[in-house]
PDB file of C-alpha atoms in Angstrom:
ATOM      1  CA  MET L   1      -1.184   0.626  19.098  1.00  0.00           C
ATOM      2  CA  ASN L   2      -3.963   0.233  16.865  1.00  0.00           C
ATOM      3  CA  LEU L   3      -4.949   3.490  15.233  1.00  0.00           C
ATOM      4  CA  PRO L   4      -7.907   4.844  13.045  1.00  0.00           C
ATOM      5  CA  ILE L   5      -7.593   4.627   9.573  1.00  0.00           C
ATOM      6  CA  LEU L   6      -8.607   7.871   7.344  1.00  0.00           C
ATOM      7  CA  ALA L   7     -11.527   7.200   5.046  1.00  0.00           C
ATOM      8  CA  TYR L   8     -11.772   8.143   1.469  1.00  0.00           C
ATOM      9  CA  GLY L   9     -12.505  11.920   1.282  1.00  0.00           C
ATOM     10  CA  ASN L  10      -9.987  13.113   3.756  1.00  0.00           C
ATOM     11  CA  ASN L  11      -7.551  15.683   2.268  1.00  0.00           C
ATOM     12  CA  ILE L  12      -4.347  14.096   3.953  1.00  0.00           C
ATOM     13  CA  LEU L  13      -4.791  11.083   1.576  1.00  0.00           C
ATOM     14  CA  LYS L  14      -4.633  13.651  -1.432  1.00  0.00           C
ATOM     15  CA  GLN L  15      -1.173  15.084  -0.196  1.00  0.00           C
ATOM     16  CA  LYS L  16       2.273  14.429  -1.394  1.00  0.00           C
ATOM     17  CA  CYS L  17       4.025  13.133   1.674  1.00  0.00           C
ATOM     18  CA  LEU L  18       7.336  14.475   3.282  1.00  0.00           C
ATOM     19  CA  GLN L  19      10.602  12.879   3.658  1.00  0.00           C
ATOM     20  CA  ILE L  20      11.912  11.441   6.961  1.00  0.00           C
ATOM     21  CA  ASN L  21      15.266  13.227   7.834  1.00  0.00           C
ATOM     22  CA  GLU L  22      16.061  11.063  10.880  1.00  0.00           C
ATOM     23  CA  ILE L  23      14.817   8.050  12.879  1.00  0.00           C
ATOM     24  CA  THR L  24      13.667   9.421  16.272  1.00  0.00           C
ATOM     25  CA  PRO L  25      11.767   7.466  18.722  1.00  0.00           C
ATOM     26  CA  GLU L  26       8.288   8.938  17.346  1.00  0.00           C
ATOM     27  CA  ILE L  27       9.314   7.329  14.342  1.00  0.00           C
ATOM     28  CA  HIS L  28       9.955   3.849  15.747  1.00  0.00           C
ATOM     29  CA  GLN L  29       6.637   4.233  17.552  1.00  0.00           C
ATOM     30  CA  LEU L  30       5.070   5.133  14.305  1.00  0.00           C
ATOM     31  CA  VAL L  31       6.309   2.062  12.406  1.00  0.00           C
ATOM     32  CA  ASN L  32       5.240  -0.163  15.156  1.00  0.00           C
ATOM     33  CA  ASP L  33       2.015   1.411  15.532  1.00  0.00           C
ATOM     34  CA  MET L  34       1.386   1.016  11.689  1.00  0.00           C
ATOM     35  CA  TRP L  35       2.376  -2.655  11.706  1.00  0.00           C
ATOM     36  CA  ASP L  36      -0.101  -2.911  14.584  1.00  0.00           C
ATOM     37  CA  THR L  37      -2.981  -1.065  12.802  1.00  0.00           C
ATOM     38  CA  MET L  38      -2.454  -3.076   9.461  1.00  0.00           C
ATOM     39  CA  GLU L  39      -2.426  -6.381  11.320  1.00  0.00           C
ATOM     40  CA  ASN L  40      -5.774  -5.333  13.188  1.00  0.00           C
ATOM     41  CA  ALA L  41      -7.306  -4.533   9.945  1.00  0.00           C
ATOM     42  CA  ASN L  42      -6.331  -7.830   7.967  1.00  0.00           C
ATOM     43  CA  GLY L  43      -4.360  -5.687   5.173  1.00  0.00           C
ATOM     44  CA  CYS L  44      -1.220  -6.314   3.500  1.00  0.00           C
ATOM     45  CA  GLY L  45      -0.104  -2.647   3.344  1.00  0.00           C
ATOM     46  CA  LEU L  46      -0.406   0.487   4.940  1.00  0.00           C
ATOM     47  CA  ALA L  47       0.981   3.910   4.482  1.00  0.00           C
ATOM     48  CA  SER L  48       1.472   6.720   7.037  1.00  0.00           C
ATOM     49  CA  PRO L  49      -0.814   9.114   5.268  1.00  0.00           C
ATOM     50  CA  GLN L  50      -3.775   6.499   5.858  1.00  0.00           C
ATOM     51  CA  ILE L  51      -3.306   7.058   9.519  1.00  0.00           C
ATOM     52  CA  GLY L  52      -2.924  11.137   9.296  1.00  0.00           C
ATOM     53  CA  LYS L  53       0.693  11.336   9.141  1.00  0.00           C
ATOM     54  CA  PRO L  54       1.655  12.918   5.563  1.00  0.00           C
ATOM     55  CA  LEU L  55       5.027  11.135   5.664  1.00  0.00           C
ATOM     56  CA  GLN L  56       7.113   8.948   3.129  1.00  0.00           C
ATOM     57  CA  LEU L  57       6.689   5.842   5.285  1.00  0.00           C
ATOM     58  CA  PHE L  58       4.712   2.444   4.259  1.00  0.00           C
ATOM     59  CA  VAL L  59       4.756  -1.043   5.422  1.00  0.00           C
ATOM     60  CA  VAL L  60       4.168  -4.323   3.464  1.00  0.00           C
ATOM     61  CA  ASP L  61       3.415  -7.775   4.331  1.00  0.00           C
ATOM     62  CA  SER L  62       3.188  -9.841   1.192  1.00  0.00           C
ATOM     63  CA  GLN L  63       4.046 -12.955   3.089  1.00  0.00           C
ATOM     64  CA  ILE L  64       0.409 -13.029   4.569  1.00  0.00           C
ATOM     65  CA  THR L  65      -1.007 -12.967   0.850  1.00  0.00           C
ATOM     66  CA  TYR L  66       1.463 -15.744  -0.243  1.00  0.00           C
ATOM     67  CA  GLN L  67       0.216 -17.730   2.670  1.00  0.00           C
ATOM     68  CA  ASN L  68      -3.631 -17.252   1.931  1.00  0.00           C
ATOM     69  CA  LEU L  69      -3.432 -18.190  -1.624  1.00  0.00           C
ATOM     70  CA  ASP L  70      -3.742 -21.798  -2.864  1.00  0.00           C
ATOM     71  CA  THR L  71      -0.783 -23.430  -4.634  1.00  0.00           C
ATOM     72  CA  GLU L  72      -2.066 -22.502  -8.167  1.00  0.00           C
ATOM     73  CA  ASP L  73      -2.389 -18.789  -7.346  1.00  0.00           C
ATOM     74  CA  GLN L  74       0.843 -18.583  -5.631  1.00  0.00           C
ATOM     75  CA  ILE L  75       2.666 -19.692  -8.659  1.00  0.00           C
ATOM     76  CA  LEU L  76       0.532 -17.126 -10.670  1.00  0.00           C
ATOM     77  CA  TYR L  77       1.048 -14.138  -8.449  1.00  0.00           C
ATOM     78  CA  PHE L  78       4.742 -14.802  -7.190  1.00  0.00           C
ATOM     79  CA  GLU L  79       8.045 -15.971  -8.644  1.00  0.00           C
ATOM     80  CA  LYS L  80       9.518 -19.102  -8.098  1.00  0.00           C
ATOM     81  CA  GLY L  81      11.134 -19.002  -4.575  1.00  0.00           C
ATOM     82  CA  ASP L  82       9.521 -15.853  -3.699  1.00  0.00           C
ATOM     83  CA  LYS L  83       7.087 -16.222  -0.643  1.00  0.00           C
ATOM     84  CA  GLY L  84       6.737 -12.448  -0.013  1.00  0.00           C
ATOM     85  CA  ILE L  85       8.302 -10.075   2.367  1.00  0.00           C
ATOM     86  CA  LYS L  86       7.669  -8.267   5.706  1.00  0.00           C
ATOM     87  CA  GLU L  87       9.395  -4.591   5.245  1.00  0.00           C
ATOM     88  CA  THR L  88       9.125  -1.067   6.180  1.00  0.00           C
ATOM     89  CA  PHE L  89       9.852   1.605   3.372  1.00  0.00           C
ATOM     90  CA  ILE L  90      11.005   5.044   4.403  1.00  0.00           C
ATOM     91  CA  ASN L  91      11.597   7.789   1.920  1.00  0.00           C
ATOM     92  CA  ALA L  92      11.046   4.932  -0.977  1.00  0.00           C
ATOM     93  CA  LYS L  93      11.691   5.908  -4.608  1.00  0.00           C
ATOM     94  CA  ILE L  94      10.891   3.747  -7.520  1.00  0.00           C
ATOM     95  CA  ILE L  95      13.546   3.975  -9.957  1.00  0.00           C
ATOM     96  CA  HIS L  96      12.758   1.410 -12.558  1.00  0.00           C
ATOM     97  CA  SER L  97       9.280  -0.179 -13.791  1.00  0.00           C
ATOM     98  CA  SER L  98       9.036  -2.822 -16.183  1.00  0.00           C
ATOM     99  CA  GLU L  99       7.093  -2.591 -19.750  1.00  0.00           C
ATOM    100  CA  GLU L 100       5.440  -5.714 -18.823  1.00  0.00           C
ATOM    101  CA  ALA L 101       2.280  -5.093 -16.874  1.00  0.00           C
ATOM    102  CA  TRP L 102      -0.805  -7.027 -15.548  1.00  0.00           C
ATOM    103  CA  GLU L 103      -4.178  -6.268 -14.488  1.00  0.00           C
ATOM    104  CA  ASP L 104      -5.764  -7.372 -10.909  1.00  0.00           C
ATOM    105  CA  TYR L 105      -8.189  -6.268  -8.292  1.00  0.00           C
ATOM    106  CA  GLU L 106      -7.014  -4.209  -5.751  1.00  0.00           C
ATOM    107  CA  GLY L 107      -8.729  -2.905  -2.512  1.00  0.00           C
ATOM    108  CA  CYS L 108      -7.737  -0.468   0.004  1.00  0.00           C
ATOM    109  CA  LEU L 109      -8.136  -0.076   3.822  1.00  0.00           C
ATOM    110  CA  SER L 110      -9.327   3.758   3.099  1.00  0.00           C
ATOM    111  CA  ILE L 111     -11.891   2.448   0.682  1.00  0.00           C
ATOM    112  CA  PRO L 112     -13.496  -0.562   2.396  1.00  0.00           C
ATOM    113  CA  GLY L 113     -15.810  -2.713   0.530  1.00  0.00           C
ATOM    114  CA  LEU L 114     -14.675  -1.664  -2.902  1.00  0.00           C
ATOM    115  CA  SER L 115     -12.086  -3.217  -5.227  1.00  0.00           C
ATOM    116  CA  GLN L 116     -11.248  -2.786  -9.071  1.00  0.00           C
ATOM    117  CA  LYS L 117      -8.642  -4.104 -11.755  1.00  0.00           C
ATOM    118  CA  VAL L 118      -5.731  -1.858 -11.748  1.00  0.00           C
ATOM    119  CA  LYS L 119      -2.881  -2.309 -14.319  1.00  0.00           C
ATOM    120  CA  ARG L 120       0.543  -2.099 -12.818  1.00  0.00           C
ATOM    121  CA  PRO L 121       4.127  -3.007 -13.775  1.00  0.00           C
ATOM    122  CA  TRP L 122       5.102  -6.766 -13.152  1.00  0.00           C
ATOM    123  CA  GLU L 123       8.275  -5.713 -11.866  1.00  0.00           C
ATOM    124  CA  ILE L 124       9.877  -2.617 -10.085  1.00  0.00           C
ATOM    125  CA  THR L 125      13.156  -1.555  -8.517  1.00  0.00           C
ATOM    126  CA  ILE L 126      13.040   0.697  -5.406  1.00  0.00           C
ATOM    127  CA  GLU L 127      15.271   2.472  -3.489  1.00  0.00           C
ATOM    128  CA  TYR L 128      14.350   3.014   0.282  1.00  0.00           C
ATOM    129  CA  LEU L 129      15.509   3.144   3.971  1.00  0.00           C
ATOM    130  CA  ASP L 130      14.278   0.449   6.155  1.00  0.00           C
ATOM    131  CA  ARG L 131      12.882   0.947   9.746  1.00  0.00           C
ATOM    132  CA  ASN L 132      16.761   1.133  11.016  1.00  0.00           C
ATOM    133  CA  PHE L 133      17.477   3.908   8.400  1.00  0.00           C
ATOM    134  CA  ILE L 134      19.679   1.234   6.101  1.00  0.00           C
ATOM    135  CA  LYS L 135      19.487   2.107   2.443  1.00  0.00           C
ATOM    136  CA  HIS L 136      18.478  -0.702   0.133  1.00  0.00           C
ATOM    137  CA  THR L 137      18.080  -0.852  -3.679  1.00  0.00           C
ATOM    138  CA  LYS L 138      15.986  -3.945  -4.569  1.00  0.00           C
ATOM    139  CA  THR L 139      14.006  -5.301  -7.379  1.00  0.00           C
ATOM    140  CA  PHE L 140      10.296  -6.776  -6.582  1.00  0.00           C
ATOM    141  CA  LYS L 141       7.978  -8.623  -8.995  1.00  0.00           C
ATOM    142  CA  GLY L 142       4.397  -9.811  -9.027  1.00  0.00           C
ATOM    143  CA  MET L 143       1.940  -9.329  -6.154  1.00  0.00           C
ATOM    144  CA  THR L 144       4.989  -8.035  -3.687  1.00  0.00           C
ATOM    145  CA  ALA L 145       5.522  -5.279  -6.363  1.00  0.00           C
ATOM    146  CA  ARG L 146       1.885  -4.675  -6.781  1.00  0.00           C
ATOM    147  CA  ILE L 147       1.530  -4.107  -3.068  1.00  0.00           C
ATOM    148  CA  ILE L 148       4.468  -1.856  -2.792  1.00  0.00           C
ATOM    149  CA  GLN L 149       3.334   0.313  -5.895  1.00  0.00           C
ATOM    150  CA  HIS L 150      -0.328   0.867  -4.102  1.00  0.00           C
ATOM    151  CA  GLU L 151       1.438   2.012  -0.830  1.00  0.00           C
ATOM    152  CA  TYR L 152       4.077   4.204  -2.785  1.00  0.00           C
ATOM    153  CA  ASP L 153       1.359   5.576  -4.480  1.00  0.00           C
ATOM    154  CA  HIS L 154      -0.309   6.712  -1.137  1.00  0.00           C
ATOM    155  CA  THR L 155       3.004   8.494  -0.430  1.00  0.00           C
ATOM    156  CA  GLN L 156       2.499  10.428  -3.696  1.00  0.00           C
ATOM    157  CA  GLY L 157      -1.041  11.550  -2.845  1.00  0.00           C
ATOM    158  CA  VAL L 158      -2.599   8.740  -5.212  1.00  0.00           C
ATOM    159  CA  LEU L 159      -5.168   6.382  -4.471  1.00  0.00           C
ATOM    160  CA  TYR L 160      -5.830   3.370  -6.736  1.00  0.00           C
ATOM    161  CA  ILE L 161      -9.280   4.870  -7.744  1.00  0.00           C
ATOM    162  CA  ASN L 162      -7.049   7.790  -9.401  1.00  0.00           C
ATOM    163  CA  ARG L 163      -5.732   4.960 -11.865  1.00  0.00           C
ATOM    164  CA  LEU L 164      -9.138   4.107 -12.918  1.00  0.00           C
ATOM    165  CA  LYS L 165     -10.748   4.750 -16.169  1.00  0.00           C
ATOM    166  CA  THR L 166     -13.148   7.763 -15.740  1.00  0.00           C
ATOM    167  CA  LEU L 167     -16.179   5.643 -16.524  1.00  0.00           C
ATOM    168  CA  THR L 168     -15.233   3.005 -13.763  1.00  0.00           C
ATOM    169  CA  LYS L 169     -14.704   5.928 -11.175  1.00  0.00           C
ATOM    170  CA  LYS L 170     -18.035   7.341 -12.075  1.00  0.00           C
ATOM    171  CA  LEU L 171     -19.964   4.052 -11.562  1.00  0.00           C
ATOM    172  CA  MET L 172     -18.251   3.962  -7.974  1.00  0.00           C
ATOM    173  CA  GLU L 173     -19.116   7.510  -7.382  1.00  0.00           C
ATOM    174  CA  SER L 174     -22.229   6.777  -4.841  1.00  0.00           C
ATOM    175  CA  LYS L 175     -20.183   4.216  -2.891  1.00  0.00           C
ATOM    176  CA  LEU L 176     -17.434   6.601  -2.435  1.00  0.00           C
ATOM    177  CA  LYS L 177     -19.654   9.341  -1.400  1.00  0.00           C
ATOM    178  CA  LYS L 178     -21.105   6.705   1.398  1.00  0.00           C
ATOM    179  CA  ILE L 179     -17.460   6.181   2.350  1.00  0.00           C
ATOM    180  CA  ALA L 180     -16.651   9.863   2.622  1.00  0.00           C
ATOM    181  CA  SER L 181     -19.598  10.491   4.704  1.00  0.00           C
ATOM    182  CA  GLY L 182     -18.983   7.836   7.263  1.00  0.00           C
ATOM    183  CA  ASN L 183     -22.081   5.746   6.101  1.00  0.00           C
ATOM    184  CA  ILE L 184     -20.188   2.507   6.452  1.00  0.00           C
ATOM    185  CA  VAL L 185     -19.135  -0.542   8.824  1.00  0.00           C
ATOM    186  CA  THR L 186     -15.673  -1.959   9.063  1.00  0.00           C
ATOM    187  CA  GLY L 187     -14.099  -4.336  11.488  1.00  0.00           C
ATOM    188  CA  TYR L 188     -11.479  -1.756  12.208  1.00  0.00           C
ATOM    189  CA  PRO L 189     -11.530   1.830  13.597  1.00  0.00           C
ATOM    190  CA  MET L 190     -11.857   4.523  10.910  1.00  0.00           C
ATOM    191  CA  LYS L 191     -11.700   8.417  10.881  1.00  0.00           C
ATOM    192  CA  PHE L 192     -13.811  10.347   8.416  1.00  0.00           C
TER     193      PHE L 192
END
C-alpha cells in the first residue's frame, strides 16, 4: 500500500524511534508498505517515522541509484564490484564510521524540492536485523553508506538539514516554512 509521507515540520520526524521487539504480521505489512511507498515516490530510502511510525525501521535501495548513474559516476560513488543493495534494516546501530569523509548532495522525501551538501563518513559498519529478524553486521561504503546513514538518522530524530551549517539552514528557512505549511506539490502523497 502506498502511504502518505510526513512533511518537514511534523513532530514525529524529531523523535528518537522505538525498537521493534518481534516480527508480527503488522511489521511485515509495514515493511511491504514502506517499499511500495518509497518506490512510488522514486526514492532510494525511507524510514518508518516518515510514514508516521516512530520505529527503528528503514529500507534502502541503492541499486536503483547505481543503475541511474553513468559509468563515470558509478566508479566515483560505488566501490569496484558494488552495484548497491536492496535491504530492510530493523533496530540498526552504526558501530563504526571511517575517518575518511566526503560531501555530496542529499535530498529527502519529507523535504521535497530541496537538497544540500552533507558531509558523511565514506564507510560504516552497522548491526541490524533484516525483514526476517536475522541479525547482520556488515560494512558499507560510498553511496550505499550515505543512504544508510541518512535513513538511520531518521530513526534517531535527525534530518539531514540538522547537519548543515547554521547559515545554510537559515537560507533555506522560507522554503522549509512552505513545506511545513503544505504549500508544495509533489508526485506522491504527503501529510502535513
